[in-house]
Backbone as numpy.savetxt, mean C-alpha at the origin, in Angstrom:
# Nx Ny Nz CAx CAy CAz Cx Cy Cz
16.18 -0.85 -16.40 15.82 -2.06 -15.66 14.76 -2.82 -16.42
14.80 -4.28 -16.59 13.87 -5.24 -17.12 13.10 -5.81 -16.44
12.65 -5.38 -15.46 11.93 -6.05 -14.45 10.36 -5.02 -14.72
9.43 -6.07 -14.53 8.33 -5.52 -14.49 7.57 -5.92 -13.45
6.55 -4.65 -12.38 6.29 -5.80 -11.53 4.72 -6.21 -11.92
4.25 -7.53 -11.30 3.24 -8.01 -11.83 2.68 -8.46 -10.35
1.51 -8.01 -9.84 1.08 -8.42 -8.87 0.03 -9.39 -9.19
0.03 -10.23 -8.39 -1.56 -11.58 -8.80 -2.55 -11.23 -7.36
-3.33 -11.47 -7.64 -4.67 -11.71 -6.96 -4.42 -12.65 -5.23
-4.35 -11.65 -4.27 -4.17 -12.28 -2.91 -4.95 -12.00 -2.28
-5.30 -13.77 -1.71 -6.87 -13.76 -1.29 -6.25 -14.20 0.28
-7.18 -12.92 1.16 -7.09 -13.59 2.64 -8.77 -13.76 3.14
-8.58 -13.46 4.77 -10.03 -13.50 4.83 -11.19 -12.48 5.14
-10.35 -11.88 5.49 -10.97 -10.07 4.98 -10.70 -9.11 4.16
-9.85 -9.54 3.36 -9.21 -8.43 2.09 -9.00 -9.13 1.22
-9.49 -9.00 -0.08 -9.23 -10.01 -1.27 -8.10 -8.63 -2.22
-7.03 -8.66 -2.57 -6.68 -7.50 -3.62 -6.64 -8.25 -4.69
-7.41 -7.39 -4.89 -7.28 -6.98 -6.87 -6.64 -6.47 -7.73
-5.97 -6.73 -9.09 -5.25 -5.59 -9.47 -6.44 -4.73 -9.91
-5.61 -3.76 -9.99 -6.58 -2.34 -9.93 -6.94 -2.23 -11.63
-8.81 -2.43 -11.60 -9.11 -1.68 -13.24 -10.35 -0.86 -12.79
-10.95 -0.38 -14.19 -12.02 0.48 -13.79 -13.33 -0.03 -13.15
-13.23 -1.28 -12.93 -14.44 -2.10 -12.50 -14.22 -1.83 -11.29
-13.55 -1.06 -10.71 -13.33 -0.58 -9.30 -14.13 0.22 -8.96
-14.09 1.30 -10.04 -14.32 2.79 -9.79 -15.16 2.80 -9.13
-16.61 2.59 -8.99 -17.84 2.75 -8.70 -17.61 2.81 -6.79
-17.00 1.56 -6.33 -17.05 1.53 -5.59 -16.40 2.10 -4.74
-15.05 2.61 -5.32 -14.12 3.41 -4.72 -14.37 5.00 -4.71
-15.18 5.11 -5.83 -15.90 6.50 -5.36 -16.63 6.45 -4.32
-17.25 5.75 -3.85 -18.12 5.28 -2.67 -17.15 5.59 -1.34
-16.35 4.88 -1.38 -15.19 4.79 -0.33 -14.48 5.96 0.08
-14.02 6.67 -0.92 -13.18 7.70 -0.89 -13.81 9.01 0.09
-15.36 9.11 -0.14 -16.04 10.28 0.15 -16.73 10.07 1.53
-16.71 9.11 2.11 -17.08 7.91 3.25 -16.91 9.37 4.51
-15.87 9.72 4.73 -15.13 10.36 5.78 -13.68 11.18 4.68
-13.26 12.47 4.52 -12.23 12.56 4.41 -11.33 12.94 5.45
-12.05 12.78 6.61 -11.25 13.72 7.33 -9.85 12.90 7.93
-9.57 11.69 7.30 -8.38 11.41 7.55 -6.89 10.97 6.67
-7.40 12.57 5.25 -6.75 11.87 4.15 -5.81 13.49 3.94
-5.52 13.45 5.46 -4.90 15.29 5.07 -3.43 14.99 4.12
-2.36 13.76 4.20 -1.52 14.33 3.55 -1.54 12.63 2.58
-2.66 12.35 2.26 -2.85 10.83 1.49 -3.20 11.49 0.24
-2.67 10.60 -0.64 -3.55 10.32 -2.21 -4.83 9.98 -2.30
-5.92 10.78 -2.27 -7.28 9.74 -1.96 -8.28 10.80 -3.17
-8.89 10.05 -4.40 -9.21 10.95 -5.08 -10.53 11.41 -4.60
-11.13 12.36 -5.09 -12.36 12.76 -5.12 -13.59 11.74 -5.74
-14.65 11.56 -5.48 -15.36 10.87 -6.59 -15.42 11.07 -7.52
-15.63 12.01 -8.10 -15.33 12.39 -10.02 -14.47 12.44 -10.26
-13.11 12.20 -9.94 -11.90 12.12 -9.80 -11.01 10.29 -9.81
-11.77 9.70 -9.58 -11.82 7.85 -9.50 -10.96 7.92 -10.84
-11.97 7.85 -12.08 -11.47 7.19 -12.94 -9.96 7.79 -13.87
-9.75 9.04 -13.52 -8.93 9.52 -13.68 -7.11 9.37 -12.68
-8.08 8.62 -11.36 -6.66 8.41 -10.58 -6.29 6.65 -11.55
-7.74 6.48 -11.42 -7.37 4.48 -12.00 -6.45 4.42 -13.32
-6.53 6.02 -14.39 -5.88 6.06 -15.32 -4.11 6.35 -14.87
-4.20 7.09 -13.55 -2.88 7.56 -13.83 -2.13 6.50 -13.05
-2.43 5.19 -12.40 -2.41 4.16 -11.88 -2.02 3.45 -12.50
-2.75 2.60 -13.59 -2.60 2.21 -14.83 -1.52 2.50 -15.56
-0.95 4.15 -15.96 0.25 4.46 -16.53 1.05 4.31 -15.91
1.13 4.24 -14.30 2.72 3.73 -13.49 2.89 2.55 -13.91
1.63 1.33 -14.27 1.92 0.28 -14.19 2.07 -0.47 -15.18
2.03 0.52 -16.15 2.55 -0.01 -18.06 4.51 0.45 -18.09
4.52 1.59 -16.94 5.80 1.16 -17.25 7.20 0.19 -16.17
5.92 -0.32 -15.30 6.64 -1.47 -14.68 7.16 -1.25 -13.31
6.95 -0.13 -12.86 7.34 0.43 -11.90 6.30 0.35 -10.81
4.86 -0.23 -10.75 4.03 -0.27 -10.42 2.93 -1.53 -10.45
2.34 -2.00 -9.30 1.72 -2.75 -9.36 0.41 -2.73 -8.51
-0.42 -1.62 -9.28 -1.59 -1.46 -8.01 -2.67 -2.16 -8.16
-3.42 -2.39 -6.84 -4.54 -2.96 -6.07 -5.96 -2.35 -5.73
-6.87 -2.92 -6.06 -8.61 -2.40 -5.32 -8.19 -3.17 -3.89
-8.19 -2.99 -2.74 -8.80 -3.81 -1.40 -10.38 -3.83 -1.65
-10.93 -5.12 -1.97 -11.80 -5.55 -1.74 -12.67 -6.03 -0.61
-13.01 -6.08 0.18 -13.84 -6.79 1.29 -14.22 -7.84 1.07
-14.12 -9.14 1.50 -14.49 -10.43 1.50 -16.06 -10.28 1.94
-16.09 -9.85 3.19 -17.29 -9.80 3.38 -18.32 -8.96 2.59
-18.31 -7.77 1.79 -19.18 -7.43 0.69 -19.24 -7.38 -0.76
-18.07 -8.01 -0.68 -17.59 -7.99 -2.20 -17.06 -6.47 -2.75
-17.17 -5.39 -2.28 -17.08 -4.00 -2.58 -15.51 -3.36 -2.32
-14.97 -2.74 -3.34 -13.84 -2.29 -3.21 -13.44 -1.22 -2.18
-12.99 -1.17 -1.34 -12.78 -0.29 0.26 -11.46 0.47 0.15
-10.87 0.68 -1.07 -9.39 0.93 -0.87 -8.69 0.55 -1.79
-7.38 1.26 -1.80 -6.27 0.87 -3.00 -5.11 0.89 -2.36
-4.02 -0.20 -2.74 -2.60 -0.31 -2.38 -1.81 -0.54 -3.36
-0.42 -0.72 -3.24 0.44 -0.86 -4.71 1.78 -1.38 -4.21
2.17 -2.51 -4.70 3.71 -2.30 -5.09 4.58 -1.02 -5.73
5.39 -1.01 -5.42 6.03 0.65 -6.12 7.58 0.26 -6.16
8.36 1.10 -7.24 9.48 0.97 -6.99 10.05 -0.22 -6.63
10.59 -1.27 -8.07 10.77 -2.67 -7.88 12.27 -2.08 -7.87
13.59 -3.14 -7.36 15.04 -2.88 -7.17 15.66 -4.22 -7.31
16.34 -4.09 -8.38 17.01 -5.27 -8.96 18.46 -4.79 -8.92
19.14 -4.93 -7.32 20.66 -4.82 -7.39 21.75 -5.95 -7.85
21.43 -6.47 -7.98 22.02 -8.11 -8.37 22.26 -8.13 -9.46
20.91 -8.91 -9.92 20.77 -9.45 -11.50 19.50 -8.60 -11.91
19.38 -8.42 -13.15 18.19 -7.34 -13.58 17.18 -8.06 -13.28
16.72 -9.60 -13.48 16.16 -10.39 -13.21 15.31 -11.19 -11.72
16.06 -10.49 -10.86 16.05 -10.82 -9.31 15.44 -9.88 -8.66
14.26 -9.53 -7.87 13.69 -8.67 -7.15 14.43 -8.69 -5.91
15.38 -7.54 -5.79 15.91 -7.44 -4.51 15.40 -6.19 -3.21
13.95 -5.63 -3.87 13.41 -4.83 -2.55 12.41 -4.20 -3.43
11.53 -3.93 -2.75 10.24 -3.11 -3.29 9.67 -2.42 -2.20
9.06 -1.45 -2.79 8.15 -0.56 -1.75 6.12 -0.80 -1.61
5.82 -0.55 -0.41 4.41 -1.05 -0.46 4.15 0.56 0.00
3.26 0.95 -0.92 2.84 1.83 -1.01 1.47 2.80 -1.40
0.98 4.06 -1.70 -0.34 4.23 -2.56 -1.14 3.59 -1.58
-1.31 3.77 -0.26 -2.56 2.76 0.04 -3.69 4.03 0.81
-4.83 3.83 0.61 -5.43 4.05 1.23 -7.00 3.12 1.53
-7.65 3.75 2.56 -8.92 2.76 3.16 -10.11 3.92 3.40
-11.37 3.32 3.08 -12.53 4.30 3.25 -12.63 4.24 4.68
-12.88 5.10 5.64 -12.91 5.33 6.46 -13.78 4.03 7.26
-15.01 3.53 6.83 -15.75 1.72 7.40 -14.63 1.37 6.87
-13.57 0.95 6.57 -12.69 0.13 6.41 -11.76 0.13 7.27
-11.49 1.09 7.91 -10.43 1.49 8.52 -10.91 0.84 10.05
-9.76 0.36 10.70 -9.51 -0.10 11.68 -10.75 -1.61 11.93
-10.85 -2.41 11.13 -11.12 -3.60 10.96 -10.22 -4.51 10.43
-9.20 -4.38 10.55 -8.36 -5.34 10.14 -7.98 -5.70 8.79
-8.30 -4.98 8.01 -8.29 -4.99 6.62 -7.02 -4.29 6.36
-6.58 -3.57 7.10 -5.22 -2.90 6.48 -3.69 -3.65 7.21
-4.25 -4.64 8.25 -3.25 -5.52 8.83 -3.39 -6.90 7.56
-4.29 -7.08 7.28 -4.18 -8.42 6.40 -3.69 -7.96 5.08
-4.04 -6.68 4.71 -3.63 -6.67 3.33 -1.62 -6.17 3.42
-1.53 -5.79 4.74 -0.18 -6.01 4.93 0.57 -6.90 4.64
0.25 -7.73 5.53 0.32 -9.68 5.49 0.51 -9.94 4.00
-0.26 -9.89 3.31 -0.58 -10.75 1.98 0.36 -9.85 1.14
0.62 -8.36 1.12 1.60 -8.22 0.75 3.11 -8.46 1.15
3.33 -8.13 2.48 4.77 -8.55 2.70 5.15 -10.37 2.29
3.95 -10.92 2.28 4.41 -12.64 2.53 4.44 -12.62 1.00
3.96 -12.19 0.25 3.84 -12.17 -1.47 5.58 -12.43 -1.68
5.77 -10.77 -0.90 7.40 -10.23 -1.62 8.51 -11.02 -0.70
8.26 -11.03 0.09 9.40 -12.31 1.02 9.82 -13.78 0.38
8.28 -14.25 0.40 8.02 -15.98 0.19 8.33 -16.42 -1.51
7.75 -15.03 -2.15 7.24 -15.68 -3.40 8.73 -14.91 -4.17
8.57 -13.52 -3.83 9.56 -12.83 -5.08 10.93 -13.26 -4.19
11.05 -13.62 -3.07 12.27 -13.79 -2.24 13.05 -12.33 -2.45
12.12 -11.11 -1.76 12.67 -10.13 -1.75 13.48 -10.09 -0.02
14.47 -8.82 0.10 15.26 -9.13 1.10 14.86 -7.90 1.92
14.08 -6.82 1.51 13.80 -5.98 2.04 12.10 -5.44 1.86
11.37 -5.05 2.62 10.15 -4.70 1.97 10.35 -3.32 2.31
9.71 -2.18 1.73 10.07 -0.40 2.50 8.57 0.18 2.57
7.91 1.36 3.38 6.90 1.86 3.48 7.49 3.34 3.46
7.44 4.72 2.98 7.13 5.82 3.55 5.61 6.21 3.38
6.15 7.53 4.17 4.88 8.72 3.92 5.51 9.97 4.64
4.47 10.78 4.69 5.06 12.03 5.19 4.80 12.22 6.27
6.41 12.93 6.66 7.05 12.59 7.91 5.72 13.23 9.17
4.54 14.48 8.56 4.33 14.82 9.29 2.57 13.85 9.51
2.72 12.86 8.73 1.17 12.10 9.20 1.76 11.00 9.95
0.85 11.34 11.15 1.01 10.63 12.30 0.46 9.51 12.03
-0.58 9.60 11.92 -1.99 8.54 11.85 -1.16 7.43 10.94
-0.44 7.84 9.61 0.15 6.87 8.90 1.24 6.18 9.97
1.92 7.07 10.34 3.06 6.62 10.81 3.06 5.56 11.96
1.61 5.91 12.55 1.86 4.61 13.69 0.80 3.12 13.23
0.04 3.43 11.64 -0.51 2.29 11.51 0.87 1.51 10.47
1.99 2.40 10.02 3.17 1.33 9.77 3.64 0.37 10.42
3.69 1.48 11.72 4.38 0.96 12.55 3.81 -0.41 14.02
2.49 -0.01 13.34 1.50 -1.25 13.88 1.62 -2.31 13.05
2.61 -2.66 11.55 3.21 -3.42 11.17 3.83 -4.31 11.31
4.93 -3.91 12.45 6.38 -4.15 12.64 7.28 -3.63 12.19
6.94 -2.57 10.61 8.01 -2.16 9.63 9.07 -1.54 11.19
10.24 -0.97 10.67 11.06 -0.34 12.16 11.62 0.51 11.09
11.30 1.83 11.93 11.89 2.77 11.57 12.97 3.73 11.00
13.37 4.18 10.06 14.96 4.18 9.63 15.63 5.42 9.27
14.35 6.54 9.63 14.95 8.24 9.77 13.45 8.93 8.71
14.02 10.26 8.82 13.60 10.97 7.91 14.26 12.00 6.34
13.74 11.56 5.66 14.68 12.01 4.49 14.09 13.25 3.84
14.58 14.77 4.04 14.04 15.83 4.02 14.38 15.73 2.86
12.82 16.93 1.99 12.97 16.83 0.83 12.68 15.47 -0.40
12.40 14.27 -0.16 12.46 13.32 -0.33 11.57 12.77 -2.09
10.03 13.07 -1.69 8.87 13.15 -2.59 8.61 14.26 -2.50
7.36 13.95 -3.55 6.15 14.97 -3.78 5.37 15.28 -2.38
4.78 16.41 -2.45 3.92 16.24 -1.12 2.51 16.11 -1.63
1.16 15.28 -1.37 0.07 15.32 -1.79 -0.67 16.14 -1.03
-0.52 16.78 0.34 -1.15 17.69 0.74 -1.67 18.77 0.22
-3.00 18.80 0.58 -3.94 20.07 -0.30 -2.97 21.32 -0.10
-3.36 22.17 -1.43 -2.57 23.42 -1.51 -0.98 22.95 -1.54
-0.40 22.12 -1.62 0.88 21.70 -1.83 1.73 21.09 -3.51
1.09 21.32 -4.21 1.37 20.89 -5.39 2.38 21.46 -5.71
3.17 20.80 -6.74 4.38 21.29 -6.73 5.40 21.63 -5.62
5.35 20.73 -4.57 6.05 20.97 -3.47 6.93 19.51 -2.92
7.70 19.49 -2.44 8.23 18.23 -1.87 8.06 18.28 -0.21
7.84 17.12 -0.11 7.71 16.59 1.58 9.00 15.74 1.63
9.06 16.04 3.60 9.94 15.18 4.18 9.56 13.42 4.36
10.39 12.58 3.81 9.19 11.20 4.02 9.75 10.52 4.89
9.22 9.75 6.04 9.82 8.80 6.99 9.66 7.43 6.41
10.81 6.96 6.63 11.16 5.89 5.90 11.05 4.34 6.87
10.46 3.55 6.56 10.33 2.10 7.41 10.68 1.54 6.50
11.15 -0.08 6.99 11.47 -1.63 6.71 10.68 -2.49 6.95
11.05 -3.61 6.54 11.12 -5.49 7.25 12.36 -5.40 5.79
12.87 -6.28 6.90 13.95 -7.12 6.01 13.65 -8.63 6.11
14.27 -9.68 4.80 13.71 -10.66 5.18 14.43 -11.30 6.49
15.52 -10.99 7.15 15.79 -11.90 8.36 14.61 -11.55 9.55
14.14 -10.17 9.54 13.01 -9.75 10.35 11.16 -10.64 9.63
11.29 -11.05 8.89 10.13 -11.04 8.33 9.45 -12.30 9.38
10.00 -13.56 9.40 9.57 -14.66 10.30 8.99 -14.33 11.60
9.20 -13.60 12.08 9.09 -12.51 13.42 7.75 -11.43 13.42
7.71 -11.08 12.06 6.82 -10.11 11.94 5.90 -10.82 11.23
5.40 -11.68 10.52 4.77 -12.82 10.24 3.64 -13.20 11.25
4.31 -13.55 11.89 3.64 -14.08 13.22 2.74 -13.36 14.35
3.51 -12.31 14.48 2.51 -10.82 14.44 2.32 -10.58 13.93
2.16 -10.64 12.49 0.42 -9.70 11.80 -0.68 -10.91 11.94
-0.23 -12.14 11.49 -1.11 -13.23 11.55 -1.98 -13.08 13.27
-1.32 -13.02 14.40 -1.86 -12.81 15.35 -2.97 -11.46 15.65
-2.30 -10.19 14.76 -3.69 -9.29 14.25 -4.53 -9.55 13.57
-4.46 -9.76 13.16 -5.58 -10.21 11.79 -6.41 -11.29 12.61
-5.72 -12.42 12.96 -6.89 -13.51 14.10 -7.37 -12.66 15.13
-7.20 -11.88 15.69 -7.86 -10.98 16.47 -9.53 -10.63 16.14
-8.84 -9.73 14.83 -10.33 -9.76 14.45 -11.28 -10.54 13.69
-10.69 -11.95 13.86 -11.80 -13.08 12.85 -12.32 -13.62 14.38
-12.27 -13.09 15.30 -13.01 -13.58 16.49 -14.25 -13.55 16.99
């Protein structure tokens, strides 16, 4: 496949993303160590561990398959988190983005549940809808994190099974192991619909 993906700089009003470099690190070590107690089956590195995830980040995204993000905070300027495009799908023309996955995300625990993970939704799904005129957007994780599963689904993504066996599992003591991943959507005929609800989250909390 000739497609590379290239994410640009999407600015809302509580989440600015960044593509992801080491000018992150500092702060995302900060973030990461905040609270772990809600990163049982997430990618979330250790602090001495930062610049080594930003490297292996970096190598998804030299070979095109990848397009990751710092979540920044508008309001402190400080990086709170990382998200990614993943897995670009060019069924058509090699040339044509016909579905991608939003993925890799996580939030320091002060980040979490301020609205920062509804806007950086937003700014990604409207990116891949509006701009790449993708027809599908996709989310998993594993089937057994709840906590993920219902802030997807505080999305709108809609649900579409579980695919046993699927990925890797990142759960501690699990290496070398595969997880079951539950699989969500928006498609673009759903997207206008779901648009409108996240925009209505996100104004929630600029109140």
């Amino acid at each position: 496949m000739s497609y590379k993906l290239e994410g640009p700089v999407l600015e809302g009003a509580l989440v600015r993303l960044e593509p992801l470099e080491h000018r992150h690190a500092a702060d995302l070590a900060v973030a990461a160590e905040e609270n772990r107690g809600t990163y049982e089956f997430t990618w979330v590195p250790r602090a001495d561990e930062v610049a080594a995830y930003i490297d292996a980040q970096l190598a998804r995204a030299a070979t095109g398959r990848l397009a990751p993000y710092a979540q920044v905070s508008v309001a402190t300027g400080k990086a709170v988190g990382a998200t990614s495009y993943w897995e670009p799908r060019c069924w058509l023309t090699e040339d044509q983005l016909d579905a991608v996955e939003v993925g890799f995300t996580w939030l320091g625990a002060s980040a979490q549940g301020t609205g920062v993970n509804a806007e950086a939704k937003l700014l990604l799904f409207r990116h891949a809808f509006e701009e790449w005129g993708v027809s599908r957007v996709d989310l998993k994780t594993d089937a057994r994190n709840a906590r993920s599963r219902a802030a997807i689904q505080s999305t709108g993504a809609r649900f579409e099974g579980v695919l046993r066996n699927w990925s890797r599992s990142w759960a501690p003591g699990e290496d070398g192991h595969l997880r079951d991943s539950a699989i969500y959507s928006i498609t673009a005929t759903e997207w206008p619909e779901r648009r409108v609800r996240l925009e209505e989250r996100v104004s929630g909390f600029l109140r």
